[in-house]
PDB file of C-alpha atoms and ligand atoms in Angstrom:
ATOM      1  CA  UNK A  33       0.000   0.000   0.000  1.00 38.00           C
ATOM      2  CA  UNK A  34       1.528   3.411  -0.944  1.00 42.00           C
ATOM      3  CA  UNK A  35       2.636   5.427   2.068  1.00 44.00           C
ATOM      4  CA  UNK A  36       0.550   8.449   1.073  1.00 45.00           C
ATOM      5  CA  UNK A  37      -2.599   6.370   0.894  1.00 42.00           C
ATOM      6  CA  UNK A  38      -1.854   4.727   4.222  1.00 45.00           C
ATOM      7  CA  UNK A  39      -1.402   8.113   5.862  1.00 47.00           C
ATOM      8  CA  UNK A  40      -4.614   9.382   4.321  1.00 44.00           C
ATOM      9  CA  UNK A  41      -6.406   6.285   5.400  1.00 43.00           C
ATOM     10  CA  UNK A  42      -5.213   6.328   8.982  1.00 45.00           C
ATOM     11  CA  UNK A  43      -6.060  10.012   9.249  1.00 44.00           C
ATOM     12  CA  UNK A  44      -9.530   9.467   7.899  1.00 43.00           C
ATOM     13  CA  UNK A  45     -10.037   6.471  10.159  1.00 44.00           C
ATOM     14  CA  UNK A  46      -9.001   8.695  13.037  1.00 43.00           C
ATOM     15  CA  UNK A  47     -11.544  11.242  11.869  1.00 45.00           C
ATOM     16  CA  UNK A  48     -14.385   8.806  11.685  1.00 46.00           C
ATOM     17  CA  UNK A  49     -13.526   7.052  14.917  1.00 44.00           C
ATOM     18  CA  UNK A  50     -13.170  10.252  16.864  1.00 44.00           C
ATOM     19  CA  UNK A  51     -16.250  11.523  15.119  1.00 45.00           C
ATOM     20  CA  UNK A  52     -18.331   8.537  16.092  1.00 42.00           C
ATOM     21  CA  UNK A  53     -16.784   7.835  19.480  1.00 43.00           C
ATOM     22  CA  UNK A  54     -16.346  11.257  21.066  1.00 36.00           C
ATOM     23  CA  UNK A  55     -19.917  12.369  20.590  1.00 34.00           C
ATOM     24  CA  UNK A  56     -22.685   9.804  20.792  1.00 33.00           C
ATOM     25  CA  UNK A  57     -24.799   9.770  17.643  1.00 39.00           C
ATOM     26  CA  UNK A  58     -22.310  12.166  15.997  1.00 43.00           C
ATOM     27  CA  UNK A  59     -22.383  10.188  12.802  1.00 52.00           C
ATOM     28  CA  UNK A  60     -26.147  10.410  12.718  1.00 48.00           C
ATOM     29  CA  UNK A  61     -25.999  14.159  13.326  1.00 46.00           C
ATOM     30  CA  UNK A  62     -23.762  14.434  10.292  1.00 54.00           C
ATOM     31  CA  UNK A  63     -26.233  12.408   8.286  1.00 51.00           C
ATOM     32  CA  UNK A  64     -29.106  14.565   9.567  1.00 51.00           C
ATOM     33  CA  UNK A  65     -27.245  17.707   8.649  1.00 54.00           C
ATOM     34  CA  UNK A  66     -26.883  16.420   5.098  1.00 54.00           C
ATOM     35  CA  UNK A  67     -30.467  15.193   5.101  1.00 50.00           C
ATOM     36  CA  UNK A  68     -29.331  11.832   3.744  1.00 50.00           C
ATOM     37  CA  UNK A  69     -31.912   9.151   3.309  1.00 45.00           C
ATOM     38  CA  UNK A  70     -29.908   6.272   4.646  1.00 47.00           C
ATOM     39  CA  UNK A  71     -30.919   3.269   6.639  1.00 49.00           C
ATOM     40  CA  UNK A  72     -27.566   2.068   7.789  1.00 53.00           C
ATOM     41  CA  UNK A  73     -26.214   0.355  10.829  1.00 55.00           C
ATOM     42  CA  UNK A  74     -23.677   2.367  12.796  1.00 56.00           C
ATOM     43  CA  UNK A  75     -20.909   0.077  11.547  1.00 61.00           C
ATOM     44  CA  UNK A  76     -21.924   0.663   7.938  1.00 63.00           C
ATOM     45  CA  UNK A  77     -22.177   4.389   8.549  1.00 65.00           C
ATOM     46  CA  UNK A  78     -18.663   4.498   9.975  1.00 68.00           C
ATOM     47  CA  UNK A  79     -17.397   2.601   6.953  1.00 70.00           C
ATOM     48  CA  UNK A  80     -19.257   4.911   4.607  1.00 70.00           C
ATOM     49  CA  UNK A  81     -17.829   8.047   6.265  1.00 74.00           C
ATOM     50  CA  UNK A  82     -14.385   6.522   6.381  1.00 74.00           C
ATOM     51  CA  UNK A  83     -14.384   5.801   2.680  1.00 74.00           C
ATOM     52  CA  UNK A  84     -15.921   9.152   1.773  1.00 76.00           C
ATOM     53  CA  UNK A  85     -13.236  10.960   3.771  1.00 77.00           C
ATOM     54  CA  UNK A  86     -10.375   9.176   2.004  1.00 78.00           C
ATOM     55  CA  UNK A  87     -11.690  10.530  -1.286  1.00 78.00           C
ATOM     56  CA  UNK A  88     -11.519  14.185  -0.176  1.00 81.00           C
ATOM     57  CA  UNK A  89      -8.487  16.438  -0.778  1.00 82.00           C
ATOM     58  CA  UNK A  90      -6.246  16.525   2.287  1.00 83.00           C
ATOM     59  CA  UNK A  91      -6.789  20.239   3.020  1.00 82.00           C
ATOM     60  CA  UNK A  92     -10.538  19.838   2.917  1.00 82.00           C
ATOM     61  CA  UNK A  93     -10.323  16.898   5.271  1.00 81.00           C
ATOM     62  CA  UNK A  94      -8.106  18.831   7.689  1.00 82.00           C
ATOM     63  CA  UNK A  95     -10.592  21.691   7.839  1.00 83.00           C
ATOM     64  CA  UNK A  96     -13.503  19.332   8.419  1.00 80.00           C
ATOM     65  CA  UNK A  97     -11.680  17.512  11.221  1.00 78.00           C
ATOM     66  CA  UNK A  98     -10.564  20.673  12.976  1.00 81.00           C
ATOM     67  CA  UNK A  99     -13.953  22.344  12.789  1.00 79.00           C
ATOM     68  CA  UNK A 100     -16.456  19.518  13.115  1.00 74.00           C
ATOM     69  CA  UNK A 101     -14.563  17.030  15.249  1.00 71.00           C
ATOM     70  CA  UNK A 102     -12.175  19.114  17.314  1.00 76.00           C
ATOM     71  CA  UNK A 103     -14.490  22.131  17.418  1.00 78.00           C
ATOM     72  CA  UNK A 104     -11.583  24.538  16.838  1.00 83.00           C
ATOM     73  CA  UNK A 105     -12.525  28.207  16.239  1.00 87.00           C
ATOM     74  CA  UNK A 106     -12.355  29.341  12.600  1.00 86.00           C
ATOM     75  CA  UNK A 107      -9.625  31.890  13.433  1.00 89.00           C
ATOM     76  CA  UNK A 108      -7.449  29.183  15.006  1.00 90.00           C
ATOM     77  CA  UNK A 109      -7.858  26.874  11.999  1.00 87.00           C
ATOM     78  CA  UNK A 110      -7.033  29.800   9.684  1.00 90.00           C
ATOM     79  CA  UNK A 111      -3.887  30.617  11.676  1.00 91.00           C
ATOM     80  CA  UNK A 112      -2.734  26.982  11.633  1.00 87.00           C
ATOM     81  CA  UNK A 113      -3.227  26.762   7.875  1.00 86.00           C
ATOM     82  CA  UNK A 114      -1.751  30.219   7.252  1.00 89.00           C
ATOM     83  CA  UNK A 115      -4.881  31.568   5.588  1.00 89.00           C
ATOM     84  CA  UNK A 116      -7.908  33.785   6.289  1.00 91.00           C
ATOM     85  CA  UNK A 117     -11.082  32.855   8.176  1.00 90.00           C
ATOM     86  CA  UNK A 118     -13.219  33.474   5.083  1.00 91.00           C
ATOM     87  CA  UNK A 119     -11.006  31.102   3.077  1.00 89.00           C
ATOM     88  CA  UNK A 120     -11.433  28.447   5.793  1.00 88.00           C
ATOM     89  CA  UNK A 121     -15.193  29.000   5.890  1.00 88.00           C
ATOM     90  CA  UNK A 122     -15.410  28.560   2.127  1.00 88.00           C
ATOM     91  CA  UNK A 123     -13.243  25.431   2.220  1.00 86.00           C
ATOM     92  CA  UNK A 124     -15.458  24.050   4.964  1.00 84.00           C
ATOM     93  CA  UNK A 125     -18.585  24.690   2.923  1.00 85.00           C
ATOM     94  CA  UNK A 126     -17.081  23.113  -0.202  1.00 85.00           C
ATOM     95  CA  UNK A 127     -15.759  20.210   1.834  1.00 82.00           C
ATOM     96  CA  UNK A 128     -19.186  19.439   3.224  1.00 81.00           C
ATOM     97  CA  UNK A 129     -20.729  19.620  -0.225  1.00 83.00           C
ATOM     98  CA  UNK A 130     -18.088  17.261  -1.586  1.00 82.00           C
ATOM     99  CA  UNK A 131     -18.600  14.857   1.309  1.00 79.00           C
ATOM    100  CA  UNK A 132     -22.338  14.950   0.812  1.00 77.00           C
ATOM    101  CA  UNK A 133     -21.927  14.149  -2.885  1.00 79.00           C
ATOM    102  CA  UNK A 134     -19.711  11.189  -2.030  1.00 76.00           C
ATOM    103  CA  UNK A 135     -22.096   9.920   0.599  1.00 73.00           C
ATOM    104  CA  UNK A 136     -25.207  10.219  -1.534  1.00 71.00           C
ATOM    105  CA  UNK A 137     -23.912   8.728  -4.757  1.00 73.00           C
ATOM    106  CA  UNK A 138     -21.436   5.977  -5.444  1.00 64.00           C
ATOM    107  CA  UNK A 139     -20.611   4.924  -1.914  1.00 64.00           C
ATOM    108  CA  UNK A 140     -24.206   4.546  -0.910  1.00 64.00           C
ATOM    109  CA  UNK A 141     -24.883   2.346  -3.918  1.00 71.00           C
ATOM    110  CA  UNK A 142     -21.898   0.219  -2.973  1.00 67.00           C
ATOM    111  CA  UNK A 143     -23.229  -0.188   0.531  1.00 64.00           C
ATOM    112  CA  UNK A 144     -26.637  -1.207  -0.770  1.00 68.00           C
ATOM    113  CA  UNK A 145     -24.830  -3.913  -2.714  1.00 67.00           C
ATOM    114  CA  UNK A 146     -22.950  -5.014   0.431  1.00 64.00           C
ATOM    115  CA  UNK A 147     -26.279  -5.273   2.231  1.00 65.00           C
ATOM    116  CA  UNK A 148     -27.640  -7.485  -0.558  1.00 65.00           C
ATOM    117  CA  UNK A 149     -24.574  -9.702  -0.438  1.00 66.00           C
ATOM    118  CA  UNK A 150     -24.877  -9.934   3.325  1.00 67.00           C
ATOM    119  CA  UNK A 151     -28.351 -11.451   2.829  1.00 71.00           C
ATOM    120  CA  UNK A 152     -27.063 -14.084   0.413  1.00 78.00           C
ATOM    121  CA  UNK A 153     -26.584 -17.583   1.734  1.00 78.00           C
ATOM    122  CA  UNK A 154     -25.514 -20.805   0.057  1.00 80.00           C
ATOM    123  CA  UNK A 155     -25.778 -22.819   3.238  1.00 85.00           C
ATOM    124  CA  UNK A 156     -29.083 -23.742   4.858  1.00 88.00           C
ATOM    125  CA  UNK A 157     -30.115 -21.111   7.395  1.00 89.00           C
ATOM    126  CA  UNK A 158     -32.810 -21.260  10.047  1.00 89.00           C
ATOM    127  CA  UNK A 159     -35.773 -19.079   8.996  1.00 91.00           C
ATOM    128  CA  UNK A 160     -38.684 -17.680  11.046  1.00 92.00           C
ATOM    129  CA  UNK A 161     -41.133 -19.546   8.759  1.00 94.00           C
ATOM    130  CA  UNK A 162     -42.916 -22.713   9.863  1.00 94.00           C
ATOM    131  CA  UNK A 163     -43.345 -25.746   7.618  1.00 93.00           C
ATOM    132  CA  UNK A 164     -47.038 -25.662   6.664  1.00 93.00           C
ATOM    133  CA  UNK A 165     -47.036 -29.383   5.907  1.00 90.00           C
ATOM    134  CA  UNK A 166     -46.132 -30.717   9.369  1.00 91.00           C
ATOM    135  CA  UNK A 167     -46.320 -27.527  11.455  1.00 93.00           C
ATOM    136  CA  UNK A 168     -43.558 -29.023  13.630  1.00 94.00           C
ATOM    137  CA  UNK A 169     -40.377 -27.534  12.210  1.00 94.00           C
ATOM    138  CA  UNK A 170     -39.111 -24.186  11.095  1.00 93.00           C
ATOM    139  CA  UNK A 171     -38.102 -24.091   7.452  1.00 93.00           C
ATOM    140  CA  UNK A 172     -34.453 -23.885   6.480  1.00 93.00           C
ATOM    141  CA  UNK A 173     -33.631 -21.485   3.696  1.00 92.00           C
ATOM    142  CA  UNK A 174     -31.085 -20.428   1.116  1.00 91.00           C
ATOM    143  CA  UNK A 175     -31.399 -17.095  -0.612  1.00 91.00           C
ATOM    144  CA  UNK A 176     -29.814 -14.784  -3.122  1.00 90.00           C
ATOM    145  CA  UNK A 177     -31.721 -11.489  -3.332  1.00 86.00           C
ATOM    146  CA  UNK A 178     -29.547 -10.325  -6.240  1.00 85.00           C
ATOM    147  CA  UNK A 179     -30.790 -13.241  -8.352  1.00 87.00           C
ATOM    148  CA  UNK A 180     -34.269 -13.539  -6.859  1.00 90.00           C
ATOM    149  CA  UNK A 181     -33.447 -17.026  -5.585  1.00 90.00           C
ATOM    150  CA  UNK A 182     -35.237 -18.591  -2.626  1.00 92.00           C
ATOM    151  CA  UNK A 183     -35.038 -22.215  -1.504  1.00 90.00           C
ATOM    152  CA  UNK A 184     -37.033 -23.423   1.485  1.00 91.00           C
ATOM    153  CA  UNK A 185     -37.132 -26.862   3.051  1.00 89.00           C
ATOM    154  CA  UNK A 186     -38.435 -28.585   6.108  1.00 90.00           C
ATOM    155  CA  UNK A 187     -35.768 -30.768   7.745  1.00 88.00           C
ATOM    156  CA  UNK A 188     -38.318 -33.590   8.016  1.00 86.00           C
ATOM    157  CA  UNK A 189     -40.741 -33.101   5.101  1.00 82.00           C
ATOM    158  CA  UNK A 190     -37.923 -32.871   2.529  1.00 71.00           C
ATOM    159  CA  UNK A 191     -37.526 -29.994   0.075  1.00 65.00           C
ATOM    160  CA  UNK A 192     -40.475 -27.719   0.078  1.00 73.00           C
ATOM    161  CA  UNK A 193     -40.001 -24.858  -2.333  1.00 83.00           C
ATOM    162  CA  UNK A 194     -37.512 -23.890  -5.041  1.00 83.00           C
ATOM    163  CA  UNK A 195     -37.856 -20.449  -6.567  1.00 86.00           C
ATOM    164  CA  UNK A 196     -35.911 -18.328  -8.975  1.00 87.00           C
ATOM    165  CA  UNK A 197     -38.044 -15.318  -9.832  1.00 90.00           C
ATOM    166  CA  UNK A 198     -37.486 -11.701 -10.905  1.00 88.00           C
ATOM    167  CA  UNK A 199     -40.338 -10.829  -8.501  1.00 90.00           C
ATOM    168  CA  UNK A 200     -38.083 -11.823  -5.572  1.00 92.00           C
ATOM    169  CA  UNK A 201     -35.103  -9.735  -6.615  1.00 90.00           C
ATOM    170  CA  UNK A 202     -33.920  -7.264  -3.994  1.00 86.00           C
ATOM    171  CA  UNK A 203     -36.038  -8.775  -1.199  1.00 87.00           C
ATOM    172  CA  UNK A 204     -33.772  -9.783   1.697  1.00 84.00           C
ATOM    173  CA  UNK A 205     -35.536 -11.253   4.721  1.00 87.00           C
ATOM    174  CA  UNK A 206     -37.215 -14.674   4.670  1.00 91.00           C
ATOM    175  CA  UNK A 207     -40.600 -13.348   5.820  1.00 92.00           C
ATOM    176  CA  UNK A 208     -40.770 -10.587   3.171  1.00 92.00           C
ATOM    177  CA  UNK A 209     -39.498 -13.127   0.617  1.00 92.00           C
ATOM    178  CA  UNK A 210     -42.291 -15.551   1.497  1.00 94.00           C
ATOM    179  CA  UNK A 211     -44.909 -12.764   1.427  1.00 94.00           C
ATOM    180  CA  UNK A 212     -43.736 -11.685  -2.018  1.00 94.00           C
ATOM    181  CA  UNK A 213     -43.573 -15.290  -3.241  1.00 95.00           C
ATOM    182  CA  UNK A 214     -47.087 -16.123  -2.019  1.00 95.00           C
ATOM    183  CA  UNK A 215     -48.568 -13.056  -3.722  1.00 96.00           C
ATOM    184  CA  UNK A 216     -46.680 -13.836  -6.924  1.00 96.00           C
ATOM    185  CA  UNK A 217     -47.803 -17.497  -6.906  1.00 95.00           C
ATOM    186  CA  UNK A 218     -51.423 -16.509  -6.464  1.00 96.00           C
ATOM    187  CA  UNK A 219     -51.280 -14.035  -9.373  1.00 96.00           C
ATOM    188  CA  UNK A 220     -49.415 -16.420 -11.651  1.00 96.00           C
ATOM    189  CA  UNK A 221     -51.316 -19.643 -11.006  1.00 96.00           C
ATOM    190  CA  UNK A 222     -54.763 -18.061 -10.812  1.00 96.00           C
ATOM    191  CA  UNK A 223     -54.099 -16.314 -14.136  1.00 96.00           C
ATOM    192  CA  UNK A 224     -52.923 -19.643 -15.538  1.00 96.00           C
ATOM    193  CA  UNK A 225     -55.988 -21.525 -14.259  1.00 96.00           C
ATOM    194  CA  UNK A 226     -58.407 -18.858 -15.485  1.00 95.00           C
ATOM    195  CA  UNK A 227     -56.924 -18.556 -18.978  1.00 96.00           C
ATOM    196  CA  UNK A 228     -55.617 -22.089 -19.487  1.00 95.00           C
ATOM    197  CA  UNK A 229     -52.297 -20.593 -20.520  1.00 95.00           C
ATOM    198  CA  UNK A 230     -49.736 -18.197 -19.125  1.00 96.00           C
ATOM    199  CA  UNK A 231     -46.392 -16.675 -20.222  1.00 96.00           C
ATOM    200  CA  UNK A 232     -43.157 -18.505 -19.316  1.00 94.00           C
ATOM    201  CA  UNK A 233     -41.541 -16.743 -16.323  1.00 91.00           C
ATOM    202  CA  UNK A 234     -38.176 -16.824 -18.063  1.00 90.00           C
ATOM    203  CA  UNK A 235     -38.651 -16.363 -21.832  1.00 93.00           C
ATOM    204  CA  UNK A 236     -42.241 -15.092 -22.038  1.00 94.00           C
ATOM    205  CA  UNK A 237     -43.562 -17.768 -24.457  1.00 96.00           C
ATOM    206  CA  UNK A 238     -47.222 -18.643 -23.909  1.00 97.00           C
ATOM    207  CA  UNK A 239     -47.431 -22.030 -22.194  1.00 97.00           C
ATOM    208  CA  UNK A 240     -50.362 -24.371 -21.580  1.00 97.00           C
ATOM    209  CA  UNK A 241     -51.347 -25.313 -18.043  1.00 96.00           C
ATOM    210  CA  UNK A 242     -51.096 -29.043 -17.281  1.00 94.00           C
ATOM    211  CA  UNK A 243     -52.474 -31.098 -14.426  1.00 94.00           C
ATOM    212  CA  UNK A 244     -50.213 -34.055 -13.835  1.00 89.00           C
ATOM    213  CA  UNK A 245     -48.507 -36.351 -11.369  1.00 86.00           C
ATOM    214  CA  UNK A 246     -44.839 -35.838 -10.693  1.00 80.00           C
ATOM    215  CA  UNK A 247     -43.745 -38.759 -12.911  1.00 80.00           C
ATOM    216  CA  UNK A 248     -45.585 -37.197 -15.865  1.00 85.00           C
ATOM    217  CA  UNK A 249     -43.567 -33.991 -15.677  1.00 84.00           C
ATOM    218  CA  UNK A 250     -40.685 -33.934 -18.213  1.00 84.00           C
ATOM    219  CA  UNK A 251     -37.388 -34.946 -16.531  1.00 80.00           C
ATOM    220  CA  UNK A 252     -35.652 -31.710 -17.562  1.00 80.00           C
ATOM    221  CA  UNK A 253     -38.247 -29.734 -15.594  1.00 80.00           C
ATOM    222  CA  UNK A 254     -37.100 -31.240 -12.286  1.00 72.00           C
ATOM    223  CA  UNK A 255     -33.872 -30.836 -10.458  1.00 63.00           C
ATOM    224  CA  UNK A 256     -33.937 -34.404  -9.253  1.00 55.00           C
ATOM    225  CA  UNK A 257     -32.541 -33.942  -5.759  1.00 54.00           C
ATOM    226  CA  UNK A 258     -35.184 -31.293  -5.144  1.00 58.00           C
ATOM    227  CA  UNK A 259     -38.233 -33.434  -5.791  1.00 58.00           C
ATOM    228  CA  UNK A 260     -39.895 -33.697  -2.390  1.00 59.00           C
ATOM    229  CA  UNK A 261     -40.901 -37.214  -1.433  1.00 57.00           C
ATOM    230  CA  UNK A 262     -44.417 -36.075  -0.598  1.00 58.00           C
ATOM    231  CA  UNK A 263     -44.887 -34.839  -4.181  1.00 60.00           C
ATOM    232  CA  UNK A 264     -44.514 -38.476  -5.213  1.00 56.00           C
ATOM    233  CA  UNK A 265     -46.955 -39.621  -2.570  1.00 64.00           C
ATOM    234  CA  UNK A 266     -49.687 -37.044  -3.126  1.00 69.00           C
ATOM    235  CA  UNK A 267     -52.889 -38.439  -4.575  1.00 76.00           C
ATOM    236  CA  UNK A 268     -53.663 -35.158  -6.337  1.00 86.00           C
ATOM    237  CA  UNK A 269     -52.137 -33.885  -9.527  1.00 90.00           C
ATOM    238  CA  UNK A 270     -49.833 -30.872  -9.527  1.00 90.00           C
ATOM    239  CA  UNK A 271     -50.367 -27.758 -11.583  1.00 93.00           C
ATOM    240  CA  UNK A 272     -47.455 -27.857 -13.989  1.00 92.00           C
ATOM    241  CA  UNK A 273     -46.292 -25.160 -16.392  1.00 94.00           C
ATOM    242  CA  UNK A 274     -43.151 -26.177 -18.252  1.00 93.00           C
ATOM    243  CA  UNK A 275     -41.331 -24.442 -21.101  1.00 94.00           C
ATOM    244  CA  UNK A 276     -39.740 -26.819 -23.646  1.00 93.00           C
ATOM    245  CA  UNK A 277     -37.870 -23.859 -25.186  1.00 93.00           C
ATOM    246  CA  UNK A 278     -35.968 -22.514 -22.158  1.00 90.00           C
ATOM    247  CA  UNK A 279     -36.555 -25.440 -19.732  1.00 89.00           C
ATOM    248  CA  UNK A 280     -38.061 -23.170 -17.108  1.00 88.00           C
ATOM    249  CA  UNK A 281     -40.697 -24.848 -14.937  1.00 88.00           C
ATOM    250  CA  UNK A 282     -43.369 -23.909 -12.406  1.00 90.00           C
ATOM    251  CA  UNK A 283     -44.969 -26.792 -10.530  1.00 88.00           C
ATOM    252  CA  UNK A 284     -47.208 -26.442  -7.529  1.00 89.00           C
ATOM    253  CA  UNK A 285     -49.409 -28.722  -5.430  1.00 89.00           C
ATOM    254  CA  UNK A 286     -53.022 -27.976  -4.589  1.00 91.00           C
ATOM    255  CA  UNK A 287     -52.353 -27.072  -0.961  1.00 91.00           C
ATOM    256  CA  UNK A 288     -49.906 -24.351  -2.018  1.00 92.00           C
ATOM    257  CA  UNK A 289     -52.612 -22.936  -4.281  1.00 95.00           C
ATOM    258  CA  UNK A 290     -54.908 -22.831  -1.242  1.00 96.00           C
ATOM    259  CA  UNK A 291     -52.428 -21.188   1.121  1.00 96.00           C
ATOM    260  CA  UNK A 292     -51.405 -18.513  -1.387  1.00 96.00           C
ATOM    261  CA  UNK A 293     -55.005 -17.358  -1.962  1.00 97.00           C
ATOM    262  CA  UNK A 294     -55.581 -13.980  -0.248  1.00 97.00           C
ATOM    263  CA  UNK A 295     -57.717 -15.821   2.363  1.00 97.00           C
ATOM    264  CA  UNK A 296     -54.950 -18.400   2.880  1.00 97.00           C
ATOM    265  CA  UNK A 297     -52.324 -15.723   3.362  1.00 96.00           C
ATOM    266  CA  UNK A 298     -54.507 -13.953   5.888  1.00 95.00           C
ATOM    267  CA  UNK A 299     -55.068 -17.260   7.756  1.00 96.00           C
ATOM    268  CA  UNK A 300     -51.292 -17.825   7.893  1.00 95.00           C
ATOM    269  CA  UNK A 301     -50.809 -14.302   9.194  1.00 93.00           C
ATOM    270  CA  UNK A 302     -53.149 -15.050  12.086  1.00 93.00           C
ATOM    271  CA  UNK A 303     -51.812 -18.600  12.588  1.00 95.00           C
ATOM    272  CA  UNK A 304     -48.223 -18.849  11.311  1.00 94.00           C
ATOM    273  CA  UNK A 305     -47.959 -22.442  12.543  1.00 96.00           C
ATOM    274  CA  UNK A 306     -50.341 -24.779  10.709  1.00 96.00           C
ATOM    275  CA  UNK A 307     -50.321 -28.333   9.426  1.00 94.00           C
ATOM    276  CA  UNK A 308     -51.844 -29.720   6.247  1.00 93.00           C
ATOM    277  CA  UNK A 309     -54.527 -32.395   6.642  1.00 93.00           C
ATOM    278  CA  UNK A 310     -54.910 -35.152   4.018  1.00 90.00           C
ATOM    279  CA  UNK A 311     -57.032 -33.989   1.092  1.00 91.00           C
ATOM    280  CA  UNK A 312     -60.507 -35.466   0.587  1.00 93.00           C
ATOM    281  CA  UNK A 313     -62.389 -36.171  -2.637  1.00 93.00           C
ATOM    282  CA  UNK A 314     -66.115 -35.429  -2.406  1.00 94.00           C
ATOM    283  CA  UNK A 315     -69.007 -34.486  -4.622  1.00 90.00           C
ATOM    284  CA  UNK A 316     -69.962 -30.809  -4.527  1.00 79.00           C
ATOM    285  CA  UNK A 317     -72.399 -28.946  -6.757  1.00 77.00           C
ATOM    286  CA  UNK A 318     -72.769 -32.103  -8.864  1.00 86.00           C
ATOM    287  CA  UNK A 319     -69.054 -32.309  -9.615  1.00 89.00           C
ATOM    288  CA  UNK A 320     -66.048 -34.048  -8.150  1.00 94.00           C
ATOM    289  CA  UNK A 321     -64.311 -31.751  -5.719  1.00 96.00           C
ATOM    290  CA  UNK A 322     -61.133 -31.856  -3.636  1.00 95.00           C
ATOM    291  CA  UNK A 323     -61.096 -30.480  -0.113  1.00 95.00           C
ATOM    292  CA  UNK A 324     -57.801 -29.155   1.217  1.00 95.00           C
ATOM    293  CA  UNK A 325     -57.718 -28.308   4.899  1.00 96.00           C
ATOM    294  CA  UNK A 326     -55.208 -26.747   7.271  1.00 97.00           C
ATOM    295  CA  UNK A 327     -55.376 -26.595  11.028  1.00 97.00           C
ATOM    296  CA  UNK A 328     -53.571 -24.332  13.454  1.00 96.00           C
ATOM    297  CA  UNK A 329     -51.116 -26.087  15.774  1.00 95.00           C
ATOM    298  CA  UNK A 330     -51.555 -23.473  18.492  1.00 93.00           C
ATOM    299  CA  UNK A 331     -55.270 -22.633  18.345  1.00 93.00           C
ATOM    300  CA  UNK A 332     -58.581 -24.220  17.489  1.00 93.00           C
ATOM    301  CA  UNK A 333     -58.806 -22.842  13.949  1.00 96.00           C
ATOM    302  CA  UNK A 334     -59.040 -24.352  10.474  1.00 97.00           C
ATOM    303  CA  UNK A 335     -58.890 -23.109   6.911  1.00 97.00           C
ATOM    304  CA  UNK A 336     -60.590 -25.105   4.175  1.00 97.00           C
ATOM    305  CA  UNK A 337     -60.657 -24.667   0.414  1.00 97.00           C
ATOM    306  CA  UNK A 338     -62.856 -26.712  -1.914  1.00 95.00           C
ATOM    307  CA  UNK A 339     -61.465 -27.042  -5.445  1.00 95.00           C
ATOM    308  CA  UNK A 340     -63.082 -28.371  -8.601  1.00 95.00           C
ATOM    309  CA  UNK A 341     -61.176 -31.635  -9.186  1.00 94.00           C
ATOM    310  CA  UNK A 342     -60.875 -31.082 -12.953  1.00 93.00           C
ATOM    311  CA  UNK A 343     -60.110 -27.379 -13.253  1.00 94.00           C
ATOM    312  CA  UNK A 344     -58.719 -26.574  -9.783  1.00 95.00           C
ATOM    313  CA  UNK A 345     -61.049 -23.560  -9.696  1.00 94.00           C
ATOM    314  CA  UNK A 346     -62.023 -22.540  -6.175  1.00 95.00           C
ATOM    315  CA  UNK A 347     -65.589 -23.641  -5.297  1.00 93.00           C
ATOM    316  CA  UNK A 348     -65.609 -22.511  -1.686  1.00 94.00           C
ATOM    317  CA  UNK A 349     -63.473 -21.133   1.137  1.00 96.00           C
ATOM    318  CA  UNK A 350     -64.243 -21.752   4.811  1.00 96.00           C
ATOM    319  CA  UNK A 351     -62.515 -20.417   7.868  1.00 93.00           C
ATOM    320  CA  UNK A 352     -63.434 -21.694  11.308  1.00 92.00           C
ATOM    321  CA  UNK A 353     -62.287 -20.906  14.809  1.00 85.00           C
ATOM    322  CA  UNK A 354     -61.309 -17.794  16.673  1.00 62.00           C
ATOM    323  CA  UNK A 355     -60.087 -14.922  14.532  1.00 53.00           C
TER     324      UNK A 355
HETATM  325 ZN1   ZN B1316     -42.401 -30.226   7.763  1.00 83.80          ZN
HETATM  326 ZN1   ZN B1317     -39.430 -20.283 -21.453  1.00 83.80          ZN
END
């Protein structure tokens, strides 16, 4: 590292540390003064200031330190630098403008990127979400907000959800990711079921909607190790939308369709810990229907959706128990 840079760096680190340590909330005062719209942790703020300071000319930095950190009178700073008070005042004003520019532009974007990377994980993490199949375990997750990737699995029920969607890009936390995913699923699959076709999520080609068992789905549309065992065991067909052109695939079971309905999402908000009961085939309104039902683990409450067995259109929604 060149000596000059090292000196600059240590001086600026001194500035930031004394700035943030001598006066509590000093860094935030600085940010307030500049009216910056930042949502940063103190550590990030210190790093941001530190880097912004290294980019300023040395004289500007000296003036800022002497005035804003050491609280030296203008006349004293002017005497030390061998210049006039008005020259120091002008340098101070320009210095603050320059610092503000640095803080509001490139460095802030870089920090936003750091924050995204900090919420990226390639190892399974514990999430606050409960498995809605068994209601006994919290889901483990992997995520990459930059790519819109979200994987969720229950340690007992096998892999639960694999998603790679533009709609998830930039969302960091597991709860907001799930909320976004559920809303997206409802829009996408309900559009698909209503129209019988829907655009591919990746290449935009119009694709037909299929109802099929897991073994009927083309092999290229599954990442084998991610096929949950319960998909194989389910007695109901999945909704499957597969693109032969770009090999993108969206497959979902009936109970996910139920839980991502607006009523299902609201039930999960009230009762985050539910389990899925076995589906039942009945006759309703003269047609074959499938009943999917969920019950709260912690309260006496159930959520039931009746689907048409052929079209998977919703025939009825029932919510029982305390609200
Ligand atoms: Zn589970
Ligand atoms: Zn496609």
